[in-house]
Short mmCIF file of C-alpha atoms in Angstrom, two decimals:
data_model
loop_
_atom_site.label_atom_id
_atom_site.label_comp_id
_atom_site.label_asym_id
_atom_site.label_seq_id
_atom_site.Cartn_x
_atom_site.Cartn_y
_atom_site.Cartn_z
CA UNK A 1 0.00 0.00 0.00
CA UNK A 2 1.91 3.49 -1.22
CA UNK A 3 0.69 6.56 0.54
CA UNK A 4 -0.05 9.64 -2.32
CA UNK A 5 2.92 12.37 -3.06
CA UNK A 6 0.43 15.15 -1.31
CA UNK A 7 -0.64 13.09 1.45
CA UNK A 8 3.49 12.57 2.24
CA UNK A 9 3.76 16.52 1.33
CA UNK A 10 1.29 17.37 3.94
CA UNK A 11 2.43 15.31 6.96
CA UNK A 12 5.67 16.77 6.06
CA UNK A 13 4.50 19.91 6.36
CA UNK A 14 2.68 19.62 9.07
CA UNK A 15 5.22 18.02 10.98
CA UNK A 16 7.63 21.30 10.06
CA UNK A 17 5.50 23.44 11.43
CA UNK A 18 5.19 21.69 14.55
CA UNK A 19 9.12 21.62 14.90
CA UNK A 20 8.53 25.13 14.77
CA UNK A 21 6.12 25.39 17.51
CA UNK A 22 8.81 24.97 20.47
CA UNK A 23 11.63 27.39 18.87
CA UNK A 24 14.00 28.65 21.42
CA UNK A 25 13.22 30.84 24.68
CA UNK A 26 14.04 34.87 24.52
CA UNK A 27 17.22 34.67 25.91
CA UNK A 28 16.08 38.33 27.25
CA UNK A 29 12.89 36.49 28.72
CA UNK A 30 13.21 34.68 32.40
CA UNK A 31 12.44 31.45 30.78
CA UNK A 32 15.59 32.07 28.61
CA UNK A 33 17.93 33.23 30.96
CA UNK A 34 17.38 30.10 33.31
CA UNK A 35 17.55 28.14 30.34
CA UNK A 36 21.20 29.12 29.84
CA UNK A 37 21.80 28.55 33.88
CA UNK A 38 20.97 24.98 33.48
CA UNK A 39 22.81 24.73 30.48
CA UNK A 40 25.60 25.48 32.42
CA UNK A 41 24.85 23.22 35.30
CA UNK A 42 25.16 20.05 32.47
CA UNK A 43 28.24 21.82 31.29
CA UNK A 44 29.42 20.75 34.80
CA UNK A 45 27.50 17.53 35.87
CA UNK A 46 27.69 15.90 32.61
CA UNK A 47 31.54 15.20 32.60
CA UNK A 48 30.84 14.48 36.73
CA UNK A 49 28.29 11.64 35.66
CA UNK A 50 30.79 10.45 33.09
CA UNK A 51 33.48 9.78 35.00
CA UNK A 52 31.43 8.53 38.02
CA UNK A 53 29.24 6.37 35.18
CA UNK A 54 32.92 5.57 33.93
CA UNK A 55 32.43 6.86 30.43
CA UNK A 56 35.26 9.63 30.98
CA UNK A 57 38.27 8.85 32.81
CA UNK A 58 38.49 9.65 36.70
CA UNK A 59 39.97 12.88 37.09
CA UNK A 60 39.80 13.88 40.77
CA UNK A 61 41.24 17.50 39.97
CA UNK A 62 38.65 18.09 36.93
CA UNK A 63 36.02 16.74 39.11
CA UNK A 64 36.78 19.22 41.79
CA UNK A 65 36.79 22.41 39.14
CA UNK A 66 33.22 21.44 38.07
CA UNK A 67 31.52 20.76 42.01
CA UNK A 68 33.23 24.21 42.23
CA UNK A 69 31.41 25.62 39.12
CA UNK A 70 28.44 23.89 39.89
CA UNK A 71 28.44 25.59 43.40
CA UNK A 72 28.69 29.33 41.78
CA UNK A 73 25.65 28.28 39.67
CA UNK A 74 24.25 27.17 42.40
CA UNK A 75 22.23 30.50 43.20
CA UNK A 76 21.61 31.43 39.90
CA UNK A 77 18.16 30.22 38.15
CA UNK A 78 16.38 30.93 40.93
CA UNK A 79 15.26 34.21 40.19
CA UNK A 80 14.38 33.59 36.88
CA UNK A 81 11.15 31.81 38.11
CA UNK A 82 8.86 35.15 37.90
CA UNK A 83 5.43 34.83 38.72
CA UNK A 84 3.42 33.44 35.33
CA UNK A 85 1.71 36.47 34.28
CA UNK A 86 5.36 38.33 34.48
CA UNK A 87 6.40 36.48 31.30
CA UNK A 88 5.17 36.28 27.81
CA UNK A 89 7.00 33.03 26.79
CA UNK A 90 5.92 29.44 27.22
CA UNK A 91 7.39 28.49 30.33
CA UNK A 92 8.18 24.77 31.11
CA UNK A 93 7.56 25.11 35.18
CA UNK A 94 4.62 23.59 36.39
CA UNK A 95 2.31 25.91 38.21
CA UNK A 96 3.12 24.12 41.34
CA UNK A 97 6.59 26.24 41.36
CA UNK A 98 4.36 29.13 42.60
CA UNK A 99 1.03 27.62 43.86
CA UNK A 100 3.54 25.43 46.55
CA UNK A 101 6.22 27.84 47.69
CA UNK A 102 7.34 25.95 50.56
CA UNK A 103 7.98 22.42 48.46
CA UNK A 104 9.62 24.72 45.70
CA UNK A 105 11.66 26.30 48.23
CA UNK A 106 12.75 22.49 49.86
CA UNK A 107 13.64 21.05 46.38
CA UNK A 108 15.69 23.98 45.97
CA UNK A 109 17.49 24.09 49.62
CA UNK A 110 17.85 19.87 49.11
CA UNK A 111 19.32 20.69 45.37
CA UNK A 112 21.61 23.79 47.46
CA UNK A 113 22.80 21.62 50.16
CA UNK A 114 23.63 18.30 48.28
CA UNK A 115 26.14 20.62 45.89
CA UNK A 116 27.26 22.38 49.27
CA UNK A 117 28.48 18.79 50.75
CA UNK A 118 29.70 17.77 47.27
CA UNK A 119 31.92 20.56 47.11
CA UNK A 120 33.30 20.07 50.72
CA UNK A 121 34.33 16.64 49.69
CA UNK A 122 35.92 17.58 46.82
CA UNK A 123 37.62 20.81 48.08
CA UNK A 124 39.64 17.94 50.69
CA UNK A 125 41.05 16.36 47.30
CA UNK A 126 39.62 13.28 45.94
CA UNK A 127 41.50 10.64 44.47
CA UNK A 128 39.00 8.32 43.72
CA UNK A 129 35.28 7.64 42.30
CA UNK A 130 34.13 5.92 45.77
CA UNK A 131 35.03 9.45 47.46
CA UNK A 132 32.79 11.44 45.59
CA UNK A 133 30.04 8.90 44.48
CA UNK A 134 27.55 9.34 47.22
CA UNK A 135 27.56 13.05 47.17
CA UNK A 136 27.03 13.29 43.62
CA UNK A 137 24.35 10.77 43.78
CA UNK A 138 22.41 13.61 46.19
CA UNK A 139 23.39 16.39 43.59
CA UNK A 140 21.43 14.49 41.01
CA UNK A 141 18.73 13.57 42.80
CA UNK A 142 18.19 16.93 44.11
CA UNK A 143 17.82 17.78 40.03
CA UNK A 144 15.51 15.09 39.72
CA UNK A 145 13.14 15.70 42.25
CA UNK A 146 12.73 19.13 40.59
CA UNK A 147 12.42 17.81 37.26
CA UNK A 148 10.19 15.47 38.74
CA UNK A 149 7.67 17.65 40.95
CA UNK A 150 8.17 21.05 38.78
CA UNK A 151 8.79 21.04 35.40
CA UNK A 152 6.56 19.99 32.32
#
C-alpha cells in the first residue's frame, strides 16, 4: 500500500511546522535566561556523571573544578522563576513552582545543600570515584526531584 505524493507533502509539512512550535526561549525572557543557567549546570554535571558512570576517565582534579562551578551556579536560576503572568514566553515550570512555595523552596534548599556537601568533599582532594560517588548521587537527585515535581 503506497501513501499519495500530497498526502506525504502534507504530513511533512505539518510536521515542520510543529518543529517550529517549540523554537528557542528569549534569551532576554526569564524562561531564557534560566535556560542558559541549566545549560551550564550540564556543562558541569555531565563530565561528573561520566566519570562517576565511567564513560570519561576519573579525574579527581577536573572533578573538583566542576563541584566548584556547579556551586557558583548554584544560586543562579532561581530568580528567573517570575510569577506566570510576568512572562510572555511558554514556560516549562509547572504551576506548582508558585502555587507550593514551601515544596519549591525544599527542592531547591535539598538541590543547594547536596552541591554544598559535594563541594566540601571535593575541596579535601579526591583521588577516587568511591570518594565522591555518594555526594554526587544527592546532587542528582536533588535535580531530579525538581524535574520530577516542577517542570513539564
Amino acid at each position: 500500500m503506497s501513501v499519495p505524493y500530497p498526502r506525504i507533502l502534507l504530513l511533512a509539512t505539518l510536521a515542520l511546522t510543529l518543529v517550529g512550535c517549540g523554537g528557542p526561549a528569549d534569551p532576554d525572557s526569564p524562561e531564557g535566561k534560566r535556560q542558559a543557567v541549566f545549560k551550564q549546570f550540564l556543562h558541569h554535571s555531565e563530565p561528573m556523571g561520566g566519570m562517576l558512570g565511567e564513560r570519561l576517565p576519573f579525574d579527581g582534579e577536573s572533578f573538583a573544578a566542576h563541584a566548584e562551578g556547579l556551586v557558583e551556579l548554584v544560586e543562579a536560576p532561581w530568580q528567573y522563576f517570575p510569577e506566570p503572568g510576568d512572562s510572555k514566553q511558554r514556560n516549562a515550570a509547572l504551576p506548582t513552582v508558585w502555587s507550593e512555595p514551601a515544596e519549591w523552596q525544599r527542592a531547591i534548599d535539598q538541590y543547594r545543600n547536596a552541591v554544598t556537601d559535594l563541594v566540601a568533599i571535593t575541596r579535601q582532594g579526591v583521588e577516587t570515584p568511591e570518594q565522591v560517588a555518594e555526594s554526587m548521587a544527592a546532587v542528582q537527585q536533588g535535580c531530579r526531584s525538581c524535574h520530577e515535581g516542577f517542570r513539564r
